[in-house]
Amino acid sequence: MQKLGIPASICLMTQNLLECALREDGGQLHNAYESLGVLGEDLHLLLLDPDRFLFDSQNHSIDKGKKLLYREGKLYGRDKDETLITDAFCRVSRGKSEAFFIGGFSGSGKSMLVNCLRDRVNSVGGYTIKHKFDAISQEQPLSGVISAFNKLCLMIKGGDRPVIAKKLMEEFGADFSLLIRLLPNVSVLFPELVDPAMRMEAGDAMNARSVSFTLLRFVRVVSSPRHPVTLFLDDIQWADSTALDVIHTILSDKLNSCMFFVGTYRENEVQ
């Protein structure tokens, strides 16, 4: 077949199919396809990236045990979703907030789909923060979300810190201690202005309403079309409703927030 100019990948697949018939006759051949589903996956790769998988750059001989190579880090089979999430982020980067939900079974590429967006976020000067929920997350429903925003404080670039610090002081005023209690890492923006006594109160409890309003005001200041914030929450089927209410409050802000919320969930575990 190769002498007739047929690509090596097609020759390899044909060989593996022939070995399926030999295996049914009692042969112990390890390269035979285990099922039509595996064959379908190989065909899918050929169609998705023919320049890599289908057309030969040079004439190769078929080696026993050779497998189709795939490009590490490249997402296959979610082209439509990749386009949708990219378009949504572009709208956010023009000055608005938006939510995007991704469903699917475990291992179906949900997280990789979000990771594909990271380069675009970085290219426009944005920030990406994330948290992964688990089965025991409901015991501390807000800790993961608060932790993600606390890490955001450390991501703010040096040149922007004085401007952000000034805007935070103007936004919070007498309520500045609430912000420090909730997000202790804010202190890196203006260490000389923070009273050490405020940091000692960081363990004090705040109700969900106070957390929502404080984070909303924080996002108003930190996010902008120049620096959109992408919040990625993984496995939100395990998130408590309190955490989702906080996110909803931030996204519902009609003022200056510029946040892209991406939530992934396992369809088979949603009640």
Short mmCIF file of C-alpha atoms in Angstrom, two decimals:
data_model
loop_
_atom_site.label_atom_id
_atom_site.label_comp_id
_atom_site.label_asym_id
_atom_site.label_seq_id
_atom_site.Cartn_x
_atom_site.Cartn_y
_atom_site.Cartn_z
CA MET A 1 0.00 0.00 0.00
CA GLN A 2 2.82 2.39 0.78
CA LYS A 3 4.33 1.77 -2.65
CA LEU A 4 1.05 3.03 -4.12
CA GLY A 5 1.46 6.31 -2.20
CA ILE A 6 -1.04 5.60 0.55
CA PRO A 7 -0.08 7.41 3.79
CA ALA A 8 1.74 5.32 6.39
CA SER A 9 -0.95 6.03 9.00
CA ILE A 10 -3.64 4.48 6.78
CA CYS A 11 -1.36 1.50 6.10
CA LEU A 12 -0.81 1.05 9.82
CA MET A 13 -4.52 1.16 10.57
CA THR A 14 -5.21 -1.35 7.84
CA GLN A 15 -2.55 -3.65 9.22
CA ASN A 16 -4.04 -3.42 12.70
CA LEU A 17 -7.49 -4.22 11.30
CA LEU A 18 -6.12 -7.30 9.56
CA GLU A 19 -4.54 -8.37 12.82
CA CYS A 20 -7.99 -8.17 14.43
CA ALA A 21 -9.12 -10.97 12.13
CA LEU A 22 -6.01 -13.00 12.91
CA ARG A 23 -6.54 -12.55 16.64
CA GLU A 24 -10.09 -13.86 16.31
CA ASP A 25 -8.56 -17.01 14.82
CA GLY A 26 -6.53 -17.53 17.99
CA GLY A 27 -3.47 -15.43 17.28
CA GLN A 28 -1.75 -13.43 20.06
CA LEU A 29 -1.24 -10.13 18.25
CA HIS A 30 -0.86 -7.05 20.42
CA ASN A 31 -1.29 -4.40 17.72
CA ALA A 32 -4.84 -5.37 16.79
CA TYR A 33 -7.59 -2.88 17.64
CA GLU A 34 -9.42 -3.79 20.81
CA SER A 35 -12.71 -2.31 19.65
CA LEU A 36 -14.36 -0.16 16.99
CA GLY A 37 -14.22 2.70 19.50
CA VAL A 38 -10.41 2.65 19.49
CA LEU A 39 -10.43 2.60 15.68
CA GLY A 40 -12.85 5.54 15.73
CA GLU A 41 -10.46 7.53 17.95
CA ASP A 42 -7.62 7.05 15.47
CA LEU A 43 -9.84 8.09 12.57
CA HIS A 44 -10.91 11.15 14.55
CA LEU A 45 -7.26 12.19 15.00
CA LEU A 46 -6.65 11.86 11.27
CA LEU A 47 -9.53 14.21 10.50
CA LEU A 48 -8.72 16.73 13.24
CA ASP A 49 -5.06 17.19 12.35
CA PRO A 50 -4.36 15.69 8.91
CA ASP A 51 -1.09 17.59 8.46
CA ARG A 52 0.35 15.70 11.42
CA PHE A 53 -1.45 12.36 11.33
CA LEU A 54 -2.51 11.72 7.74
CA PHE A 55 -0.06 13.21 5.25
CA ASP A 56 3.48 11.85 5.39
CA SER A 57 6.32 14.35 5.54
CA GLN A 58 8.52 11.56 4.27
CA ASN A 59 8.09 7.90 3.40
CA HIS A 60 8.20 5.80 6.55
CA SER A 61 8.18 2.05 6.82
CA ILE A 62 5.62 0.44 9.10
CA ASP A 63 7.26 -0.65 12.31
CA LYS A 64 5.75 -3.33 14.45
CA GLY A 65 4.04 -1.78 17.44
CA LYS A 66 4.12 1.76 16.06
CA LYS A 67 1.31 3.98 17.32
CA LEU A 68 -0.19 7.19 16.00
CA LEU A 69 1.55 10.15 17.61
CA TYR A 70 -0.42 12.98 19.12
CA ARG A 71 0.58 16.52 19.97
CA GLU A 72 0.95 16.90 23.71
CA GLY A 73 -1.03 19.79 25.13
CA LYS A 74 -3.29 20.06 22.08
CA LEU A 75 -7.01 19.61 22.68
CA TYR A 76 -8.80 17.32 20.21
CA GLY A 77 -12.54 17.04 19.67
CA ARG A 78 -13.60 20.31 21.35
CA ASP A 79 -13.07 22.77 18.50
CA LYS A 80 -16.55 24.25 18.88
CA ASP A 81 -16.19 24.68 22.65
CA GLU A 82 -12.76 26.23 22.20
CA THR A 83 -14.20 28.79 19.82
CA LEU A 84 -17.10 29.59 22.15
CA ILE A 85 -14.94 30.10 25.22
CA THR A 86 -12.49 32.26 23.26
CA ASP A 87 -15.30 34.44 21.91
CA ALA A 88 -16.72 34.81 25.42
CA PHE A 89 -13.38 35.94 26.81
CA CYS A 90 -13.01 38.45 23.99
CA ARG A 91 -16.33 40.00 25.02
CA VAL A 92 -15.14 40.18 28.63
CA SER A 93 -11.87 41.83 27.63
CA ARG A 94 -13.89 44.60 26.03
CA GLY A 95 -15.31 45.53 29.43
CA LYS A 96 -18.02 43.27 30.87
CA SER A 97 -18.49 40.20 33.06
CA GLU A 98 -19.69 36.85 31.80
CA ALA A 99 -20.07 33.23 32.89
CA PHE A 100 -19.23 30.11 30.88
CA PHE A 101 -20.09 26.57 31.96
CA ILE A 102 -18.48 23.39 30.65
CA GLY A 103 -20.02 19.99 31.27
CA GLY A 104 -18.70 16.54 30.62
CA PHE A 105 -17.50 13.33 32.18
CA SER A 106 -14.26 13.09 34.13
CA GLY A 107 -11.28 13.08 31.76
CA SER A 108 -13.21 14.56 28.82
CA GLY A 109 -10.90 17.57 28.48
CA LYS A 110 -12.82 20.21 30.46
CA SER A 111 -9.78 21.50 32.35
CA MET A 112 -7.58 21.40 29.26
CA LEU A 113 -10.16 23.47 27.42
CA VAL A 114 -9.79 26.18 30.05
CA ASN A 115 -6.00 25.89 29.96
CA CYS A 116 -6.10 26.57 26.22
CA LEU A 117 -7.40 30.02 27.11
CA ARG A 118 -4.48 30.86 29.40
CA ASP A 119 -2.19 32.16 26.63
CA ARG A 120 -4.87 34.54 25.40
CA VAL A 121 -5.51 35.80 28.94
CA ASN A 122 -1.80 36.42 29.44
CA SER A 123 -1.46 38.16 26.07
CA VAL A 124 -3.93 40.89 27.08
CA GLY A 125 -2.45 41.34 30.56
CA GLY A 126 -5.20 39.43 32.34
CA TYR A 127 -5.10 37.30 35.46
CA THR A 128 -6.20 33.68 35.88
CA ILE A 129 -7.15 32.34 39.30
CA LYS A 130 -8.60 28.92 39.97
CA HIS A 131 -9.88 26.52 42.57
CA LYS A 132 -10.90 22.88 42.41
CA PHE A 133 -13.77 21.72 44.60
CA ASP A 134 -13.92 18.24 46.08
CA ALA A 135 -16.39 16.11 47.99
CA ILE A 136 -15.61 17.79 51.33
CA SER A 137 -15.67 21.38 50.04
CA GLN A 138 -19.10 22.01 51.53
CA GLU A 139 -17.60 21.91 55.02
CA GLN A 140 -15.88 25.23 54.23
CA PRO A 141 -17.97 26.57 51.35
CA LEU A 142 -16.22 29.91 50.83
CA SER A 143 -12.61 29.07 51.65
CA GLY A 144 -11.66 28.02 48.10
CA VAL A 145 -13.15 31.10 46.44
CA ILE A 146 -11.58 33.45 49.00
CA SER A 147 -8.22 31.71 48.61
CA ALA A 148 -8.32 32.21 44.83
CA PHE A 149 -8.93 35.95 45.17
CA ASN A 150 -6.27 36.17 47.87
CA LYS A 151 -3.74 34.75 45.38
CA LEU A 152 -4.86 37.36 42.85
CA CYS A 153 -3.35 40.05 45.10
CA LEU A 154 0.10 38.53 44.51
CA MET A 155 -0.36 38.49 40.72
CA ILE A 156 -0.80 42.24 40.35
CA LYS A 157 2.21 43.53 38.47
CA GLY A 158 4.66 45.85 40.17
CA GLY A 159 3.97 48.85 37.98
CA ASP A 160 0.23 48.62 38.62
CA ARG A 161 0.46 48.17 42.39
CA PRO A 162 0.58 51.87 43.40
CA VAL A 163 -2.45 52.66 41.23
CA ILE A 164 -4.44 49.68 42.51
CA ALA A 165 -3.49 50.46 46.11
CA LYS A 166 -4.74 54.03 45.77
CA LYS A 167 -8.02 52.92 44.19
CA LEU A 168 -8.59 50.31 46.90
CA MET A 169 -8.14 52.91 49.61
CA GLU A 170 -10.61 55.20 47.84
CA GLU A 171 -13.12 52.39 47.33
CA PHE A 172 -13.05 50.94 50.86
CA GLY A 173 -12.20 53.93 53.00
CA ALA A 174 -13.20 53.16 56.58
CA ASP A 175 -14.04 49.57 55.53
CA PHE A 176 -10.46 48.86 54.54
CA SER A 177 -9.98 46.59 57.56
CA LEU A 178 -12.68 44.27 56.17
CA LEU A 179 -10.67 43.81 53.00
CA ILE A 180 -7.49 43.01 54.92
CA ARG A 181 -9.32 40.51 57.10
CA LEU A 182 -10.74 38.75 54.04
CA LEU A 183 -7.70 38.98 51.73
CA PRO A 184 -4.52 39.29 53.83
CA ASN A 185 -2.32 39.33 50.70
CA VAL A 186 -3.66 42.78 49.87
CA SER A 187 -0.98 44.02 52.27
CA VAL A 188 1.70 43.44 49.59
CA LEU A 189 0.23 46.34 47.61
CA PHE A 190 0.98 48.89 50.33
CA PRO A 191 2.79 47.30 53.28
CA GLU A 192 3.57 50.66 54.90
CA LEU A 193 -0.10 51.58 55.16
CA VAL A 194 -1.37 48.39 56.76
CA ASP A 195 -1.74 48.34 60.52
CA PRO A 196 -0.33 45.02 61.87
CA ALA A 197 -3.38 44.81 64.17
CA MET A 198 -5.58 44.37 61.10
CA ARG A 199 -3.69 41.24 60.05
CA MET A 200 -4.26 39.66 63.43
CA GLU A 201 -7.99 39.77 62.79
CA ALA A 202 -7.74 37.72 59.59
CA GLY A 203 -9.26 34.67 61.27
CA ASP A 204 -12.43 36.48 62.32
CA ALA A 205 -15.58 35.14 60.71
CA MET A 206 -17.47 37.11 58.05
CA ASN A 207 -20.93 36.23 56.86
CA ALA A 208 -21.59 35.38 53.22
CA ARG A 209 -23.19 38.73 52.49
CA SER A 210 -20.14 40.64 53.75
CA VAL A 211 -17.83 38.35 51.76
CA SER A 212 -19.87 38.90 48.58
CA PHE A 213 -19.92 42.67 48.86
CA THR A 214 -16.23 42.91 49.81
CA LEU A 215 -15.12 40.73 46.90
CA LEU A 216 -17.41 42.61 44.52
CA ARG A 217 -15.79 45.93 45.46
CA PHE A 218 -12.33 44.37 45.20
CA VAL A 219 -13.02 43.03 41.69
CA ARG A 220 -14.32 46.44 40.60
CA VAL A 221 -10.93 47.92 41.38
CA VAL A 222 -8.60 45.12 40.26
CA SER A 223 -10.31 44.08 37.03
CA SER A 224 -10.48 46.16 33.87
CA PRO A 225 -10.42 45.68 30.09
CA ARG A 226 -6.62 46.00 30.35
CA HIS A 227 -6.50 43.40 33.12
CA PRO A 228 -9.57 41.11 32.96
CA VAL A 229 -9.82 38.51 35.71
CA THR A 230 -10.61 34.91 34.79
CA LEU A 231 -11.90 32.79 37.67
CA PHE A 232 -11.88 29.06 36.94
CA LEU A 233 -13.77 26.84 39.37
CA ASP A 234 -13.39 23.13 38.65
CA ASP A 235 -15.91 20.45 39.69
CA ILE A 236 -18.59 22.91 40.78
CA GLN A 237 -21.03 20.03 41.23
CA TRP A 238 -19.40 19.78 44.68
CA ALA A 239 -19.60 23.51 45.42
CA ASP A 240 -21.91 24.78 48.12
CA SER A 241 -24.68 27.14 47.01
CA THR A 242 -23.11 29.83 49.20
CA ALA A 243 -19.98 29.92 47.06
CA LEU A 244 -22.01 30.08 43.85
CA ASP A 245 -24.12 32.91 45.29
CA VAL A 246 -20.96 34.92 45.91
CA ILE A 247 -19.88 34.44 42.28
CA HIS A 248 -23.36 35.38 41.07
CA THR A 249 -23.21 38.61 43.07
CA ILE A 250 -19.92 39.60 41.45
CA LEU A 251 -21.10 38.75 37.94
CA SER A 252 -24.31 40.72 38.46
CA ASP A 253 -22.41 43.94 39.14
CA LYS A 254 -23.42 46.58 36.62
CA LEU A 255 -20.54 48.96 37.33
CA ASN A 256 -16.88 48.40 36.49
CA SER A 257 -16.32 44.68 37.04
CA CYS A 258 -14.55 42.84 34.24
CA MET A 259 -14.51 39.17 35.23
CA PHE A 260 -14.80 35.96 33.24
CA PHE A 261 -16.12 33.09 35.31
CA VAL A 262 -15.59 29.56 33.97
CA GLY A 263 -17.18 26.67 35.83
CA THR A 264 -16.74 23.01 34.94
CA TYR A 265 -18.88 20.16 36.23
CA ARG A 266 -19.32 16.42 35.79
CA GLU A 267 -22.64 15.87 34.07
CA ASN A 268 -23.11 12.43 35.60
CA GLU A 269 -22.79 13.81 39.15
CA VAL A 270 -25.17 16.77 38.91
CA GLN A 271 -28.36 16.22 40.86
#
